[in-house]
Amino acid sequence: MKKRRKSCAFNPRYESPSQGVLAGFETPFERELDPENRWIVLAHLISWDELAGIYRKQVGIPKTGREGLNPRIIIGSLIIKYLCHLDDRETVDRISENVYMQYFLGYSGFVNEKPFDASLFVEIRKRLGIEVINAMNEKIISLKTQMNAGKDRQASHKEDVASDKEEDSTPQQPNVGNRGRLLMDATACPQDIAYPTDLDLLSQGREVTEQLIDILYNPGIHSQKPRTYRKVAGKGYLQTAQKKNKSKKVIRRAVGAQLGYLGRNIRSIHKLLDSYDKIPLKYKYLRCFWIVQTLYDQQLQMFGNRTHTIEDRIVSIHQAHVRPIVRGKSRAKVEFGAKIHVSVIDGISFLDELSWDAFNEGSQMESYLEKYRKRFGFYPREVLADQIYCTRANRRMLQEKGIVLKAKPLGRPSAVTIHVSPGERNPIEGKFGQAKTGYGLNRIKARLKDTGELWIAGIILALNLVKPAGAALPCLIQKWVVSFSARIVELFHAGIAYRFYPLTELRTKITCSTEG
């Protein structure tokens, strides 16, 4: 059956946003767009010319063939995706249904077609790297500074006066040229993978090797197909995995059996490959075989030493770049994904470091301060950090640079005259909570290493666009408020709410909930 060709929207040429007029946007609804809509406000705030220049510098301009997609459509679609926490298909569907999103992308009129196929997002994430998104983030950061320039000056002046009064009683005096307050912390970005156990990983590796044996076996070359015992091995795995309460002895016996099956399959694959002049496997199968061999060596070493830790441990066969990050939290002591370091300055988030391996953020504090100096031209006046940064070496380094460290001091608490309020570091914890609950930082769904890094950088970009876009509340909170307000109205009409609220008080609650 012939496949139906997907129709996409027309590709408008890139034009500077300064040439467009709001009243000239054609709509089928016979009315002008609301100029206070968040997408219209954000469309006029973003410097599209600079972002388009960054995009074209990375991707390039084709000299022959069809002209590429409008850079504003590509960049704007990524912003919509991360700002609204949507998947690829839902993003293009929302754009084709929302006239304000189409205005944000630079369309001159409303169209029903999708801007491009959803599968193109994969190619976009491959071409754009984390450096490009961070460069765009640096450009967009100036939006909030321009909008709140007056308020920031007044707040910083009051803060400097108050800090001068407090610091007169302390021996450490800040440098006159230092300005600003820096909050820094690190967090993990869990990947969307199943919780890895030794038994599950060995069973998955065994299934991969069984598939490779089926591909490599050729009756014309090989006399007999190697035995895999796949039915017996699968049955033994399920008997242990489906038990509710498994003792250490039962788990160790099952892991040893899976190690035996997997080692036999690996040796059989090597014998089958010896019969060929060149390797007949595609790259993706060959890569899986390399990963499975590394997994087998690690599991065999841990099984022999009776441990569960090893350097560069593989926790996913199909996402071999993911590593365990020990966080020590009460809910999850170990998380599996990337670890990032974020600096927050005046409510703006900067992605300082992203690594798939665990790192000690306290030992790299000086490099984060140098990045602050590279961005603004001076060191911060104050640094707020948790206990892992407050080593004696870092304290000496901050004192040499004239930076005040606001953290738990050394010595007895009774000997300290000025204590740091725990709420002063709440903004950066709130940023992490907002990114994880509202924008999906707690579940990164990208499978590749590069696309996962771009996914994380895009969420940080969305955090900095929330206030200029007028979308301070995450989508989940907005849905909860709407459902709660609708429930009150339903109870009001049913006559049940009269038992709980007076009439005037209930009308006030409904009015506030609908207007909010």
XYZ file of C-alpha atoms in Angstrom:
516
model
C 0.000 0.000 0.000
C 1.363 3.373 -1.023
C 2.202 5.657 1.875
C 0.288 8.876 2.130
C 2.541 11.868 1.801
C 2.458 14.156 4.837
C 1.654 17.774 4.032
C 3.567 20.387 5.988
C 3.042 24.108 6.280
C 4.731 26.481 3.881
C 8.236 27.653 4.739
C 8.261 31.449 5.050
C 11.499 33.341 4.542
C 13.234 34.767 7.565
C 12.417 38.424 8.188
C 13.552 40.667 10.986
C 10.827 40.997 13.664
C 11.213 44.787 13.601
C 9.468 44.784 10.197
C 6.304 43.009 11.410
C 3.218 44.824 12.726
C 0.855 43.229 15.238
C -2.325 44.558 13.604
C -1.291 43.101 10.227
C -1.369 39.485 11.373
C -4.218 37.892 9.424
C -6.559 35.623 11.392
C -9.700 33.756 10.393
C -11.414 34.935 13.583
C -12.064 38.550 12.365
C -10.346 40.098 15.363
C -6.903 41.312 16.310
C -4.681 39.280 18.575
C -4.356 40.109 22.239
C -1.124 42.135 22.581
C -0.766 41.016 26.219
C -0.597 37.322 25.320
C 2.609 35.692 26.603
C 3.657 34.445 23.153
C 3.250 37.899 21.606
C 5.128 39.547 24.477
C 7.910 36.986 24.218
C 8.070 37.273 20.417
C 8.854 40.997 20.711
C 11.344 40.551 23.556
C 13.553 37.920 21.946
C 16.319 39.169 19.667
C 15.607 36.798 16.777
C 18.353 38.241 14.563
C 21.070 37.249 17.034
C 19.583 33.792 17.637
C 19.248 33.195 13.897
C 22.906 34.175 13.474
C 23.976 31.638 16.109
C 21.868 28.930 14.451
C 23.192 29.624 10.940
C 26.764 29.684 12.211
C 26.331 26.178 13.608
C 24.175 24.590 10.875
C 25.348 26.593 7.877
C 23.500 27.877 4.816
C 23.035 25.391 1.928
C 24.511 26.690 -1.314
C 22.575 24.292 -3.524
C 19.198 22.585 -3.331
C 16.155 23.680 -1.402
C 16.505 26.384 1.218
C 16.443 25.134 4.776
C 13.752 25.820 7.327
C 13.369 29.263 8.795
C 15.724 29.546 11.816
C 12.993 31.292 13.784
C 10.672 28.309 13.268
C 13.349 25.878 14.467
C 14.395 27.917 17.515
C 10.834 28.922 18.381
C 9.616 25.320 18.192
C 12.326 24.245 20.638
C 11.338 27.057 23.005
C 7.667 26.026 22.821
C 8.591 22.392 23.426
C 10.614 23.005 26.577
C 8.546 25.910 27.900
C 5.309 23.880 27.766
C 6.939 20.493 28.545
C 5.633 18.750 25.423
C 6.838 15.786 23.398
C 7.773 16.086 19.717
C 4.388 15.159 18.233
C 2.410 17.256 20.669
C 4.609 20.275 19.939
C 3.883 20.357 16.193
C 0.194 19.659 16.883
C -0.051 22.574 19.307
C 1.649 24.875 16.811
C -0.814 23.949 14.053
C -3.751 24.637 16.418
C -2.584 27.799 18.193
C -2.594 31.134 16.366
C -0.439 32.792 19.050
C 2.265 30.156 18.718
C 2.276 30.681 14.952
C 2.729 34.410 15.460
C 5.587 33.611 17.832
C 7.224 31.554 15.036
C 6.936 34.451 12.577
C 4.024 33.355 10.375
C 2.150 36.134 8.569
C -1.189 34.311 8.797
C -2.885 31.343 10.427
C -2.371 27.942 8.739
C -3.796 24.541 9.630
C -0.762 22.521 8.535
C 2.102 21.498 10.776
C 5.319 23.523 10.437
C 7.318 20.304 9.856
C 7.148 16.631 10.633
C 7.712 15.683 14.273
C 10.577 13.344 13.335
C 12.640 16.381 12.304
C 13.155 17.196 15.981
C 15.595 14.273 16.135
C 17.767 15.791 13.403
C 17.524 19.226 15.017
C 18.791 17.870 18.337
C 21.667 16.123 16.566
C 22.781 19.273 14.764
C 22.406 21.644 17.673
C 24.671 20.998 20.617
C 24.717 22.140 24.192
C 27.124 24.960 23.261
C 24.576 26.455 20.830
C 21.740 26.328 23.373
C 23.972 27.878 26.034
C 24.930 30.644 23.599
C 21.239 31.314 22.939
C 20.628 31.303 26.678
C 23.288 33.952 27.171
C 21.542 36.147 24.584
C 18.090 35.664 26.062
C 19.292 36.327 29.620
C 19.410 40.062 28.851
C 15.585 40.091 28.586
C 14.901 39.931 32.315
C 17.719 42.381 33.016
C 16.175 44.938 30.655
C 12.651 44.445 32.002
C 13.626 44.784 35.684
C 16.576 47.133 35.374
C 15.122 49.787 37.671
C 13.939 47.318 40.296
C 17.266 45.521 40.297
C 19.184 48.763 40.830
C 17.030 49.719 43.794
C 17.187 46.240 45.315
C 20.941 45.965 44.843
C 21.452 49.398 46.387
C 19.413 48.455 49.456
C 21.197 45.116 49.664
C 24.625 46.765 49.475
C 23.715 49.247 52.209
C 22.384 46.474 54.449
C 25.374 44.229 53.797
C 27.770 47.088 54.570
C 26.125 47.539 57.967
C 26.331 43.822 58.708
C 29.890 43.386 57.512
C 31.243 46.246 59.617
C 31.231 43.864 62.589
C 32.979 41.053 60.679
C 36.729 40.841 60.041
C 36.253 39.932 56.355
C 35.609 42.955 54.100
C 34.498 42.482 50.456
C 36.346 43.968 47.532
C 34.883 47.258 46.315
C 34.881 46.065 42.692
C 32.909 42.913 43.447
C 29.186 43.067 42.778
C 26.222 40.729 42.840
C 25.128 37.684 44.797
C 25.914 34.186 43.503
C 23.999 31.052 44.500
C 25.470 27.751 43.360
C 24.523 24.115 43.725
C 24.539 20.813 41.831
C 21.808 18.296 41.122
C 21.212 15.099 39.156
C 18.973 14.791 36.082
C 17.568 11.235 36.145
C 17.331 9.475 32.800
C 14.157 7.723 31.647
C 15.431 4.158 32.132
C 14.296 1.170 34.167
C 15.903 0.757 37.561
C 19.053 -1.269 36.831
C 19.683 -4.483 38.737
C 22.441 -7.008 38.056
C 19.961 -9.732 37.190
C 17.959 -7.582 34.762
C 21.064 -6.261 32.992
C 22.494 -9.751 32.513
C 19.183 -11.005 31.147
C 19.015 -8.117 28.669
C 22.604 -8.765 27.590
C 21.810 -12.453 27.112
C 18.860 -11.600 24.848
C 21.066 -9.275 22.786
C 23.667 -12.001 22.259
C 20.952 -14.492 21.276
C 19.773 -12.064 18.617
C 23.353 -11.622 17.344
C 23.797 -15.393 17.074
C 20.645 -15.594 14.955
C 22.016 -12.861 12.648
C 25.543 -14.289 12.327
C 24.632 -17.936 11.792
C 24.842 -18.915 8.104
C 24.077 -22.564 7.193
C 26.342 -22.279 4.148
C 29.365 -21.367 6.265
C 28.737 -22.901 9.659
C 28.121 -26.593 10.148
C 26.038 -26.297 13.324
C 24.268 -23.413 15.071
C 25.595 -22.774 18.590
C 23.321 -23.661 21.453
C 21.946 -20.789 23.521
C 19.533 -22.522 25.941
C 17.341 -19.425 25.649
C 14.171 -21.096 26.915
C 15.847 -22.520 29.999
C 17.686 -19.259 30.688
C 14.526 -17.141 30.256
C 12.512 -19.424 32.516
C 15.181 -19.340 35.222
C 15.313 -15.542 35.070
C 11.538 -15.166 35.419
C 11.367 -17.570 38.342
C 13.671 -15.294 40.330
C 12.582 -11.893 38.988
C 8.897 -12.474 39.710
C 9.422 -13.376 43.361
C 8.236 -10.713 45.784
C 10.797 -11.482 48.468
C 14.186 -12.571 47.172
C 17.005 -13.465 49.509
C 20.620 -12.625 48.714
C 21.368 -16.303 48.201
C 18.605 -16.694 45.593
C 19.680 -13.542 43.752
C 23.340 -14.595 43.707
C 22.444 -18.036 42.328
C 20.342 -16.458 39.549
C 23.055 -13.918 38.690
C 25.661 -16.690 38.461
C 23.424 -18.673 36.099
C 22.877 -15.663 33.816
C 26.620 -14.992 33.804
C 27.195 -18.533 32.587
C 24.666 -18.239 29.754
C 25.986 -14.822 28.702
C 29.641 -15.933 28.722
C 28.783 -18.960 26.581
C 26.953 -16.781 24.037
C 29.868 -14.320 23.810
C 32.323 -17.129 23.071
C 29.947 -18.507 20.429
C 29.719 -15.104 18.716
C 33.515 -14.875 18.519
C 33.642 -18.298 16.856
C 30.980 -17.277 14.330
C 32.847 -14.046 13.527
C 36.080 -15.976 12.889
C 34.411 -17.658 9.892
C 33.893 -14.330 8.047
C 36.495 -12.343 6.116
C 34.952 -9.084 7.329
C 32.477 -8.334 10.104
C 28.946 -8.651 8.652
C 27.245 -6.693 11.449
C 25.856 -3.197 11.231
C 27.331 -0.579 13.501
C 24.409 -0.562 15.954
C 24.669 -4.348 16.468
C 28.453 -4.206 16.750
C 28.188 -1.390 19.315
C 25.703 -3.428 21.365
C 28.129 -6.371 21.297
C 30.958 -4.191 22.617
C 28.731 -2.866 25.394
C 27.566 -6.362 26.351
C 31.148 -7.596 26.588
C 32.059 -4.702 28.886
C 28.940 -5.383 30.943
C 29.886 -9.055 31.253
C 33.419 -8.229 32.414
C 32.105 -5.781 35.036
C 29.448 -8.149 36.344
C 31.905 -11.058 36.455
C 34.379 -8.986 38.463
C 31.712 -7.791 40.928
C 30.348 -11.340 41.239
C 33.803 -12.702 42.075
C 34.590 -9.936 44.581
C 31.070 -9.960 46.071
C 30.638 -6.207 45.572
C 28.139 -3.997 43.744
C 30.387 -1.076 42.841
C 32.863 -0.707 40.005
C 34.339 2.195 38.059
C 32.328 3.371 34.998
C 29.581 0.907 35.725
C 27.114 0.323 32.868
C 23.494 0.624 34.009
C 21.768 0.533 30.601
C 22.736 -1.355 27.448
C 20.986 0.985 25.020
C 22.111 4.116 26.913
C 25.610 3.114 27.886
C 26.662 6.709 28.638
C 24.430 6.850 31.733
C 26.226 6.470 35.048
C 25.030 6.153 38.666
C 25.147 9.394 40.666
C 25.230 8.917 44.441
C 23.239 11.765 45.994
C 22.429 10.447 49.467
C 18.810 11.613 49.385
C 16.260 9.892 51.578
C 13.973 9.070 48.654
C 16.630 7.872 46.212
C 20.206 7.447 47.388
C 21.429 6.749 43.849
C 20.124 8.429 40.680
C 20.996 7.443 37.123
C 21.649 10.264 34.692
C 23.695 13.397 34.189
C 24.926 15.695 36.936
C 24.770 19.444 36.407
C 26.062 22.488 38.246
C 23.872 25.607 38.121
C 24.564 29.161 39.228
C 21.650 31.495 39.970
C 22.199 35.256 39.728
C 19.191 37.556 40.267
C 16.788 34.738 39.380
C 18.665 33.817 36.183
C 20.035 30.273 35.850
C 23.389 29.498 34.258
C 24.449 25.961 33.343
C 28.093 25.899 34.437
C 28.863 22.202 33.999
C 27.198 19.039 32.708
C 28.790 15.633 33.122
C 27.578 12.050 32.889
C 30.152 11.058 35.510
C 29.912 12.074 39.140
C 32.113 15.018 40.122
C 32.863 16.937 43.300
C 31.475 20.432 42.801
C 33.326 21.747 45.843
C 36.745 21.155 44.264
C 35.788 23.220 41.171
C 34.453 26.292 42.933
C 37.202 28.533 41.585
C 36.339 27.664 37.969
C 32.696 28.619 38.565
C 33.812 31.976 39.949
C 35.974 32.536 36.872
C 32.948 31.886 34.663
C 31.060 34.513 36.654
C 33.891 36.963 36.076
C 33.965 36.127 32.347
C 30.240 36.861 32.033
C 30.070 40.115 34.009
C 33.638 41.387 34.204
C 33.933 41.173 38.006
C 33.700 38.706 40.870
C 30.540 38.371 42.972
C 30.233 40.281 46.202
C 28.650 37.343 48.064
C 28.531 33.590 47.517
C 25.875 31.367 49.060
C 26.723 27.666 48.988
C 26.162 24.531 51.006
C 28.669 22.644 53.129
C 30.438 20.780 50.311
C 31.891 24.061 48.979
C 33.058 25.331 52.361
C 36.466 23.699 52.517
C 39.404 25.504 54.079
C 41.066 25.896 50.675
C 37.932 27.489 49.200
C 37.580 29.809 52.201
C 41.158 31.043 51.732
C 40.584 31.489 48.004
C 37.421 33.543 48.568
C 39.141 35.676 51.179
C 41.982 36.448 48.745
C 39.473 37.555 46.094
C 37.513 39.679 48.564
C 34.323 37.566 48.294
C 32.061 37.089 51.309
C 31.033 33.464 51.874
C 27.585 33.157 53.400
C 27.488 29.618 54.742
C 27.888 27.702 57.955
C 31.142 29.002 59.476
C 33.860 27.000 61.124
C 34.046 26.766 64.863
C 31.426 26.599 67.553
C 28.025 28.098 66.727
C 28.000 30.160 69.946
C 31.131 32.017 68.843
C 29.491 33.273 65.623
C 27.876 36.700 65.743
C 26.029 36.615 62.389
C 24.170 33.494 61.325
C 23.030 32.736 57.768
C 19.318 32.175 57.406
C 18.479 28.819 55.774
C 15.951 30.583 53.545
C 18.612 32.611 51.741
C 19.560 29.607 49.617
C 15.954 28.658 48.863
C 15.848 30.327 45.410
C 18.239 27.824 43.836
C 16.415 24.883 45.437
C 13.190 26.345 44.092
C 14.726 26.522 40.610
C 15.572 22.816 40.767
C 12.075 21.971 41.957
C 10.498 24.084 39.239
C 12.659 22.494 36.549
C 11.955 18.946 37.745
C 8.229 19.155 38.453
C 7.210 21.634 35.757
C 9.615 21.044 32.881
C 10.692 17.411 33.149
C 14.234 17.685 34.467
C 13.516 14.661 36.673
C 12.897 12.453 33.625
C 15.086 13.088 30.581
C 13.584 11.129 27.695
C 16.322 11.654 25.104
C 18.153 8.410 24.369
C 21.404 9.696 22.857
C 24.146 11.409 24.807
C 24.234 14.609 22.740
C 20.463 14.972 22.545
C 20.194 14.401 26.289
C 22.609 17.257 26.931
C 20.600 19.532 24.617
C 17.400 18.480 26.412
C 18.833 19.577 29.762
C 20.164 22.853 28.347
C 16.743 23.522 26.777
C 15.054 23.158 30.171
C 17.477 25.678 31.687
C 16.623 27.968 28.775
C 12.906 27.556 29.520
C 13.518 28.497 33.173
C 14.934 31.847 32.104
C 12.001 32.476 29.732
C 9.274 31.863 32.311
C 9.085 35.357 33.772
C 9.401 37.321 30.495
C 6.764 35.054 28.928
C 4.312 35.634 31.777
C 4.156 31.900 32.550
C 5.346 31.882 36.137
C 3.314 28.820 37.117
C 4.100 25.402 35.691
C 1.489 23.671 33.572
C 0.699 21.121 36.266
C -0.154 23.776 38.839
C -2.354 25.597 36.329
C -4.282 22.402 35.586
C -4.812 21.793 39.326
C -6.115 25.331 39.891
C -8.562 25.051 36.971
C -9.909 21.708 38.176
C -10.250 23.010 41.754
C -12.129 26.118 40.585
C -14.430 24.047 38.405
C -15.203 21.786 41.368
C -16.226 24.781 43.502
C -18.573 26.032 40.760
C -20.052 22.546 40.435
C -20.703 22.352 44.174
C -22.217 25.830 44.110
C -24.793 24.879 41.492
C -25.543 21.630 43.289
C -26.317 23.513 46.483
C -23.720 21.629 48.507
C -21.335 24.522 48.967
C -23.911 26.485 51.005
C -23.215 24.137 53.929
C -19.533 25.117 54.033
C -19.324 28.771 52.943
C -21.532 31.846 53.370
C -22.939 33.180 50.107
C -20.731 36.296 49.941
C -17.566 34.377 50.818
C -18.289 31.715 48.189
C -18.863 34.314 45.487
C -15.529 35.909 46.373
C -13.717 32.549 46.106
C -15.254 31.765 42.696
C -14.499 35.248 41.347
C -10.853 35.088 42.465
C -10.346 31.585 41.069
C -11.834 32.452 37.646
C -9.981 35.745 37.326
C -6.685 34.204 38.433
